[in-house]
Structures are given as C-alpha cells and as structure tokens.
Short mmCIF file of C-alpha atoms in Angstrom, two decimals:
data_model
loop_
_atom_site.label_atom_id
_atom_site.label_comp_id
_atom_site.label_asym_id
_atom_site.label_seq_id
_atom_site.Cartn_x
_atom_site.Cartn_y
_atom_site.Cartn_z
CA UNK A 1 64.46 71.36 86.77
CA UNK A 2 65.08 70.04 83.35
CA UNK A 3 67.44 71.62 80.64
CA UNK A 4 69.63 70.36 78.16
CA UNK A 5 73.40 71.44 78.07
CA UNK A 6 76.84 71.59 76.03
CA UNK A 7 79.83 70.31 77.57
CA UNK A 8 82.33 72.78 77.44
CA UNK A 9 84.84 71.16 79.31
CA UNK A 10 85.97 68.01 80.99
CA UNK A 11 88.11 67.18 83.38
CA UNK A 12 88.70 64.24 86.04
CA UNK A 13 85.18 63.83 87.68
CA UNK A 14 84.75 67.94 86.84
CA UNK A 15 82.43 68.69 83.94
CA UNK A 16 81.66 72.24 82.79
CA UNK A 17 78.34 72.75 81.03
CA UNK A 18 76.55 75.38 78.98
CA UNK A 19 72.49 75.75 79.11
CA UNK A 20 69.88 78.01 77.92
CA UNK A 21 70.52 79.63 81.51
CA UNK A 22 74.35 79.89 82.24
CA UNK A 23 76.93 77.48 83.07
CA UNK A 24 76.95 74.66 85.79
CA UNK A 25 79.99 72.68 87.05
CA UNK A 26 79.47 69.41 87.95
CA UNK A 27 81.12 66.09 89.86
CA UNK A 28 80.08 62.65 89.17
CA UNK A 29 81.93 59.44 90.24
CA UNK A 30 81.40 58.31 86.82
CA UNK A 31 83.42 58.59 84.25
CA UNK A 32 82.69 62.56 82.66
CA UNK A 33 81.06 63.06 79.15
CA UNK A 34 83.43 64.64 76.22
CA UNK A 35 84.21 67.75 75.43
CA UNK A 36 81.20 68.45 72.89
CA UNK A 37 78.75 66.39 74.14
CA UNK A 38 74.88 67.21 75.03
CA UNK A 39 73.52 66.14 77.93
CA UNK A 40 70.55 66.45 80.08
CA UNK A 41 70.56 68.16 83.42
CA UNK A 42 67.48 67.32 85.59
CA UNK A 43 66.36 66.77 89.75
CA UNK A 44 64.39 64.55 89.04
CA UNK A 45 63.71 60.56 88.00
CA UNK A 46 66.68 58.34 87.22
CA UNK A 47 69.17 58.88 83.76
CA UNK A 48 72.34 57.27 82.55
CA UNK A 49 74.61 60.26 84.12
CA UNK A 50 73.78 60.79 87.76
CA UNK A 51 75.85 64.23 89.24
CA UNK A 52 76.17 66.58 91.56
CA UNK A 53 76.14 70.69 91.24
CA UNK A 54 78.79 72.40 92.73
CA UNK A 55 78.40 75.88 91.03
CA UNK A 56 75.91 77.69 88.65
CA UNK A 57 76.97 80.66 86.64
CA UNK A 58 75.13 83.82 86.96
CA UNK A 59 73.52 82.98 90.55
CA UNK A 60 76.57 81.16 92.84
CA UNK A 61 78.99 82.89 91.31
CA UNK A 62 79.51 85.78 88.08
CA UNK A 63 82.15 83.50 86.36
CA UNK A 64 82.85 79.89 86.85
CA UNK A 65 86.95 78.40 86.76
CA UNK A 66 88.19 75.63 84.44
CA UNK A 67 87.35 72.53 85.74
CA UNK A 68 91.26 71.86 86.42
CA UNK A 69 91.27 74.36 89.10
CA UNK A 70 88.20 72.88 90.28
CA UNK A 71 90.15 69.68 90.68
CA UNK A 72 93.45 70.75 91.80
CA UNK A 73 91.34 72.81 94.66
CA UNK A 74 89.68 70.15 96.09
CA UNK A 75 92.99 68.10 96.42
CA UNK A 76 94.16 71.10 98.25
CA UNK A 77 91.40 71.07 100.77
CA UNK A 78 91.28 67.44 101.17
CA UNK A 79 90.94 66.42 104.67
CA UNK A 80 89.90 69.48 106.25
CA UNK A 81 86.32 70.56 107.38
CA UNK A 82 84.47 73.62 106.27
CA UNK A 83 81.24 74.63 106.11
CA UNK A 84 80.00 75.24 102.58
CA UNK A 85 83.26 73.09 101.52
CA UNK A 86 82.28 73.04 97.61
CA UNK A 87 81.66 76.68 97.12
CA UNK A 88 85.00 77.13 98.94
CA UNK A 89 86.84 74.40 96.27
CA UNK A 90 85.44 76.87 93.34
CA UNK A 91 86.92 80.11 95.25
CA UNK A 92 90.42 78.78 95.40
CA UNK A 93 89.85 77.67 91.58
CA UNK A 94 88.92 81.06 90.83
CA UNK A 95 92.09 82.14 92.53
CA UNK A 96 94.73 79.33 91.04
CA UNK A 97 93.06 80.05 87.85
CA UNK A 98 94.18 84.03 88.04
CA UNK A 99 97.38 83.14 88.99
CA UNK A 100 98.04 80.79 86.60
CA UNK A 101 97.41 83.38 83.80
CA UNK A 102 100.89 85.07 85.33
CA UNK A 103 102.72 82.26 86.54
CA UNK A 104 102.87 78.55 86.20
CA UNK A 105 101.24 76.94 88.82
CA UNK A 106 104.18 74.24 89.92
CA UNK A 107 104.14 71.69 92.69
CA UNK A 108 106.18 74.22 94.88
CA UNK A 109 103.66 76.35 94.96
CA UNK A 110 100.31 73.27 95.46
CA UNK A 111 102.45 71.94 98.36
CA UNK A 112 103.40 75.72 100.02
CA UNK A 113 99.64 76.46 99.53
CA UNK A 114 98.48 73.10 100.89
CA UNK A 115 100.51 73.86 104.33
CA UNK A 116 98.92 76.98 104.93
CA UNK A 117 95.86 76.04 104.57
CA UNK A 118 96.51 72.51 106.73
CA UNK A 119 98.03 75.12 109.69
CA UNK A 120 94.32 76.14 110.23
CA UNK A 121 92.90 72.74 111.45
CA UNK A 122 94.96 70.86 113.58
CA UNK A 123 94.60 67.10 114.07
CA UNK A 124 95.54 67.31 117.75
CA UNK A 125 97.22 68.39 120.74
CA UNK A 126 100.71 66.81 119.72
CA UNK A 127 100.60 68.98 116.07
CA UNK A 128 99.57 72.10 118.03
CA UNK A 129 102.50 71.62 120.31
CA UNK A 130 105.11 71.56 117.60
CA UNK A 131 103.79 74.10 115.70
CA UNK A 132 104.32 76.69 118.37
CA UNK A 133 107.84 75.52 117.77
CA UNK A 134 108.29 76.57 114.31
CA UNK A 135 110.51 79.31 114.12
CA UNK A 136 109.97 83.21 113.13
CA UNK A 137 111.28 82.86 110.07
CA UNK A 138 109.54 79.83 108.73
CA UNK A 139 105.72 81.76 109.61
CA UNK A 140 107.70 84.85 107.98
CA UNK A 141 108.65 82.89 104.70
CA UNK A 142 104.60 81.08 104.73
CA UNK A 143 103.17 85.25 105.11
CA UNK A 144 105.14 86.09 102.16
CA UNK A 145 104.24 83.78 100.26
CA UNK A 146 101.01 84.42 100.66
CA UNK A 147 101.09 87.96 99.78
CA UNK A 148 102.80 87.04 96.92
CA UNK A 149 100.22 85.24 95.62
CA UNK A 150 98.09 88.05 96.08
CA UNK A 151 99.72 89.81 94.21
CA UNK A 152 99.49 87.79 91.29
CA UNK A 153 95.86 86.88 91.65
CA UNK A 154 93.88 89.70 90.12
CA UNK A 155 90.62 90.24 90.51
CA UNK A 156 90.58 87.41 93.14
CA UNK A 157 92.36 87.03 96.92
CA UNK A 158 93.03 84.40 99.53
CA UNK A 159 93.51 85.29 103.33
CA UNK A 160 94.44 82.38 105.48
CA UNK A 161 94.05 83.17 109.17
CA UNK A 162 91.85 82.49 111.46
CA UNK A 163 89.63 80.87 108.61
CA UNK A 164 89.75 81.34 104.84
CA UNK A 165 88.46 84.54 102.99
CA UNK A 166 88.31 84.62 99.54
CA UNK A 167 87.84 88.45 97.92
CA UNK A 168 86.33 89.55 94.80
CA UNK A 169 88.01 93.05 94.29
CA UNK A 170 86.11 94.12 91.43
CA UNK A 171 83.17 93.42 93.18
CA UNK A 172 83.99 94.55 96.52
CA UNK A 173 82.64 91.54 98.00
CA UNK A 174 83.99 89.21 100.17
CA UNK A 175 83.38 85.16 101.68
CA UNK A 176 84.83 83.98 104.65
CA UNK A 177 84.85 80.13 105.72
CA UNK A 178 84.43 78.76 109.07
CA UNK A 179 84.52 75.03 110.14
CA UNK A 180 81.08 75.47 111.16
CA UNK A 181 80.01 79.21 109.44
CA UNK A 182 80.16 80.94 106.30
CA UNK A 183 79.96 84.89 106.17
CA UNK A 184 79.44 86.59 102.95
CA UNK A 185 80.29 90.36 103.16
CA UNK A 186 79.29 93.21 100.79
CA UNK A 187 81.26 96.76 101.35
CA UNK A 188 80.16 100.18 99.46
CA UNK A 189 82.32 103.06 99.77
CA UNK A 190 81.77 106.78 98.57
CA UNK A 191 83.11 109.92 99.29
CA UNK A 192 81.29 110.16 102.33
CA UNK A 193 80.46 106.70 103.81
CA UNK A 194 81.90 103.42 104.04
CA UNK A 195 79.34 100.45 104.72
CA UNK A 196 79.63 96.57 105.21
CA UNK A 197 76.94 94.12 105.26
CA UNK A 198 77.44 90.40 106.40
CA UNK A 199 75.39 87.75 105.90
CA UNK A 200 75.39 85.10 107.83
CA UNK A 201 74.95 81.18 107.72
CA UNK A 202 73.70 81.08 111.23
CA UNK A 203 74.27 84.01 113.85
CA UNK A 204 77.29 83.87 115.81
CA UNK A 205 77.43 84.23 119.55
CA UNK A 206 79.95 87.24 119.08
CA UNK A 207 78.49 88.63 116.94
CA UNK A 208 77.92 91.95 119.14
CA UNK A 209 81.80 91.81 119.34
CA UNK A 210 82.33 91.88 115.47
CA UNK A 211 79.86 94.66 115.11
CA UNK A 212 81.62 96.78 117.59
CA UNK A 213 84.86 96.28 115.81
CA UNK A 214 83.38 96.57 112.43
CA UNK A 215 82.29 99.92 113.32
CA UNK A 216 85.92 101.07 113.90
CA UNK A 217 86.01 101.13 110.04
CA UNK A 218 82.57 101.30 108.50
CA UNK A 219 80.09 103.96 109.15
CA UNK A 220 76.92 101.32 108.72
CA UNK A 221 77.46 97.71 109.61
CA UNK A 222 74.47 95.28 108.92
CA UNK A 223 74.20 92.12 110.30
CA UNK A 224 71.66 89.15 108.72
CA UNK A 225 71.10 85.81 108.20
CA UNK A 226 71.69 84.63 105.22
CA UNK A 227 69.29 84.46 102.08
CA UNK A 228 68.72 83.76 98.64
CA UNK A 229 65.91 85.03 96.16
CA UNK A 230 66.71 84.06 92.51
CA UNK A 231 70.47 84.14 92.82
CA UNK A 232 70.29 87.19 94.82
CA UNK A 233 70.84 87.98 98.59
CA UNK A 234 68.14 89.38 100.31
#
C-alpha cells in the first residue's frame, strides 16, 4: 500500500486522513501533522511519520468519529483487556460523538461511563467482594444512566453487561466484545422471518447454547467464523 492523503483533522496522537480511497484514522507517538497537511500513507520501507491504523472508512466501518472521541474513548478503556481493543475505542467514539450532538459531554458523564465499563473486569477477589456490596439503588442509578444515554445516542448504542455491545440501528448490525472474543452480528427482519447471523473471532465452546437460545427469537440463526473479502464479511 501506498497513497497520499489530506489531513482532515488532528488531535492528540489521533490524526484523521482523506485518500483517493476513504478516510483512515491513525495513532502515532509522534507528534500529529496539521490540520491541512499531505502526507503519505504506506506498509512499507521507512518515512519521517511512522503510524498505526486504527480504522478505514468504507471497509472497518461506514463513517469514522472525530478524532476527539477517538481520544477521549481510549482514556475510557484504559486498563482493561479486550479483544479487538482499537475497533472497540472507535465504537464508543462513534457513540460519545452522537451524544455529544444533544448534550455536552461533561466529566460527570466520562467518569459515570468509565465505572460501568471498569464493573466488567475486576482486578481481584477483594473488588469482587465489595461490589456484591453495593446497594440496589446504586446498580439502579448506573442502569439508568445507561439507558439514558441510549437514548441520546442515535443511530449508535452501548450495552454494558456481560461484555460490551455496540449497535448500529440503522444498520441493524451489531458488535459485541469479549476479553478474549469478538462477535459481529447481522439481523434481517420482514414480515415473515426474523434472521441473525454471527460471526465469530474464534468459535466458542457454547456456542450450541447460544444457538439454542438465539432460536427463541430468530427463525434462522447462522453461526461462522469470521471473514473478510474487500471490506466485506463473507
């Protein structure tokens, strides 16, 4: 690969750029190139900007976030361990970024965020212990705020249970990360039939289980691993 690009837009170690074939965003631990600037992009040899990919626009994803987002997410995930971490960081900038056209995006709301998503991974025995203690109404007041933010996200949504899934409802398509997985779901409904396929990182041993309860709701349920042809899952 070797194409030339606009920066669009810079921010932190985040850089957004344009080429001939969509839009990348990019991390470097160098300081990023300005606003305006042209730059090559290449995977090969040596060059006076060295960074990493963490999204392409059409093929990871159909519309990239402002690199802010990009930033603020990976603050909020910080710490914890997911597989396909970076693509996650772009979901929840995708979501902050819809809420943000609706509301401000405030520390309150960073630090309320950053707690749910810390209550998934817990450092040890001792943290598990007192979390059982927390009281009714303080998981009550962490669910609610969750929804609200769902509400105000659009196009986009963020469930934090078990793991994190991150919806696209105009696409009726959905991600879910794992500590040591990554699903990507696509559901179809009609008139007639509802269907869900799920693609896979690597097979899970339950995955029998999941099929069984998928089933409950969809009339076809397809399992595979996961695959890529020019952007496309296959």
């Amino acid at each position: 690969m070797k194409i030339f690009g606009l920066v669009v837009e810079s921010y932190g170690k985040y850089v957004k750029v344009k080429t001939s074939d969509g839009e990348y965003i990019i991390k470097s631990g160098k300081k990023a190139p300005k606003e305006g600037a042209k730059i090559e992009l290449k995977d090969f040899g040596v060059g006076d900007y060295v960074a990493k990919v963490l999204a392409k626009k059409p093929y990871n994803f159909r519309e990239l976030p402002s690199v802010r987002f990009v930033q603020v997410a990976e603050e909020l995930v910080e710490g914890l361990d997911f597989s396909s971490k970076e693509r996650l960081i772009v979901a929840i900038a995708l979501f902050l970024e819809e809420i943000s056209k609706r509301r401000e995006i405030d520390r309150s709301i960073l630090q309320r965020l950053k707690r749910a998503l810390r209550k998934l991974q817990t450092a040890d025995a001792a943290q598990q212990s007192m979390e059982k203690k927390e009281s009714d109404s303080d998981r009550q007041e962490l669910e609610n705020f969750l929804n609200y933010l769902n509400i105000l996200s659009g196009k986009y949504g963020l469930i934090i249970n078990e793991g994190i899934v991150f919806l696209d409802r105009e696409t009726g398509t959905f991600e879910v990360f794992l500590k040591d997985n990554r699903i990507y779901g696509v559901t179809q409904q009609n008139s007639l039939s509802s269907s869900v396929t799920l693609y896979f990182e690597k097979i899970p041993e339950n995955v029998t289980e999941l099929e069984k309860r998928l089933r409950n709701n969809f009339n076809v349920v397809s399992i595979k691993l996961e695959a890529m042809r020019d952007g496309t899952y296959v």
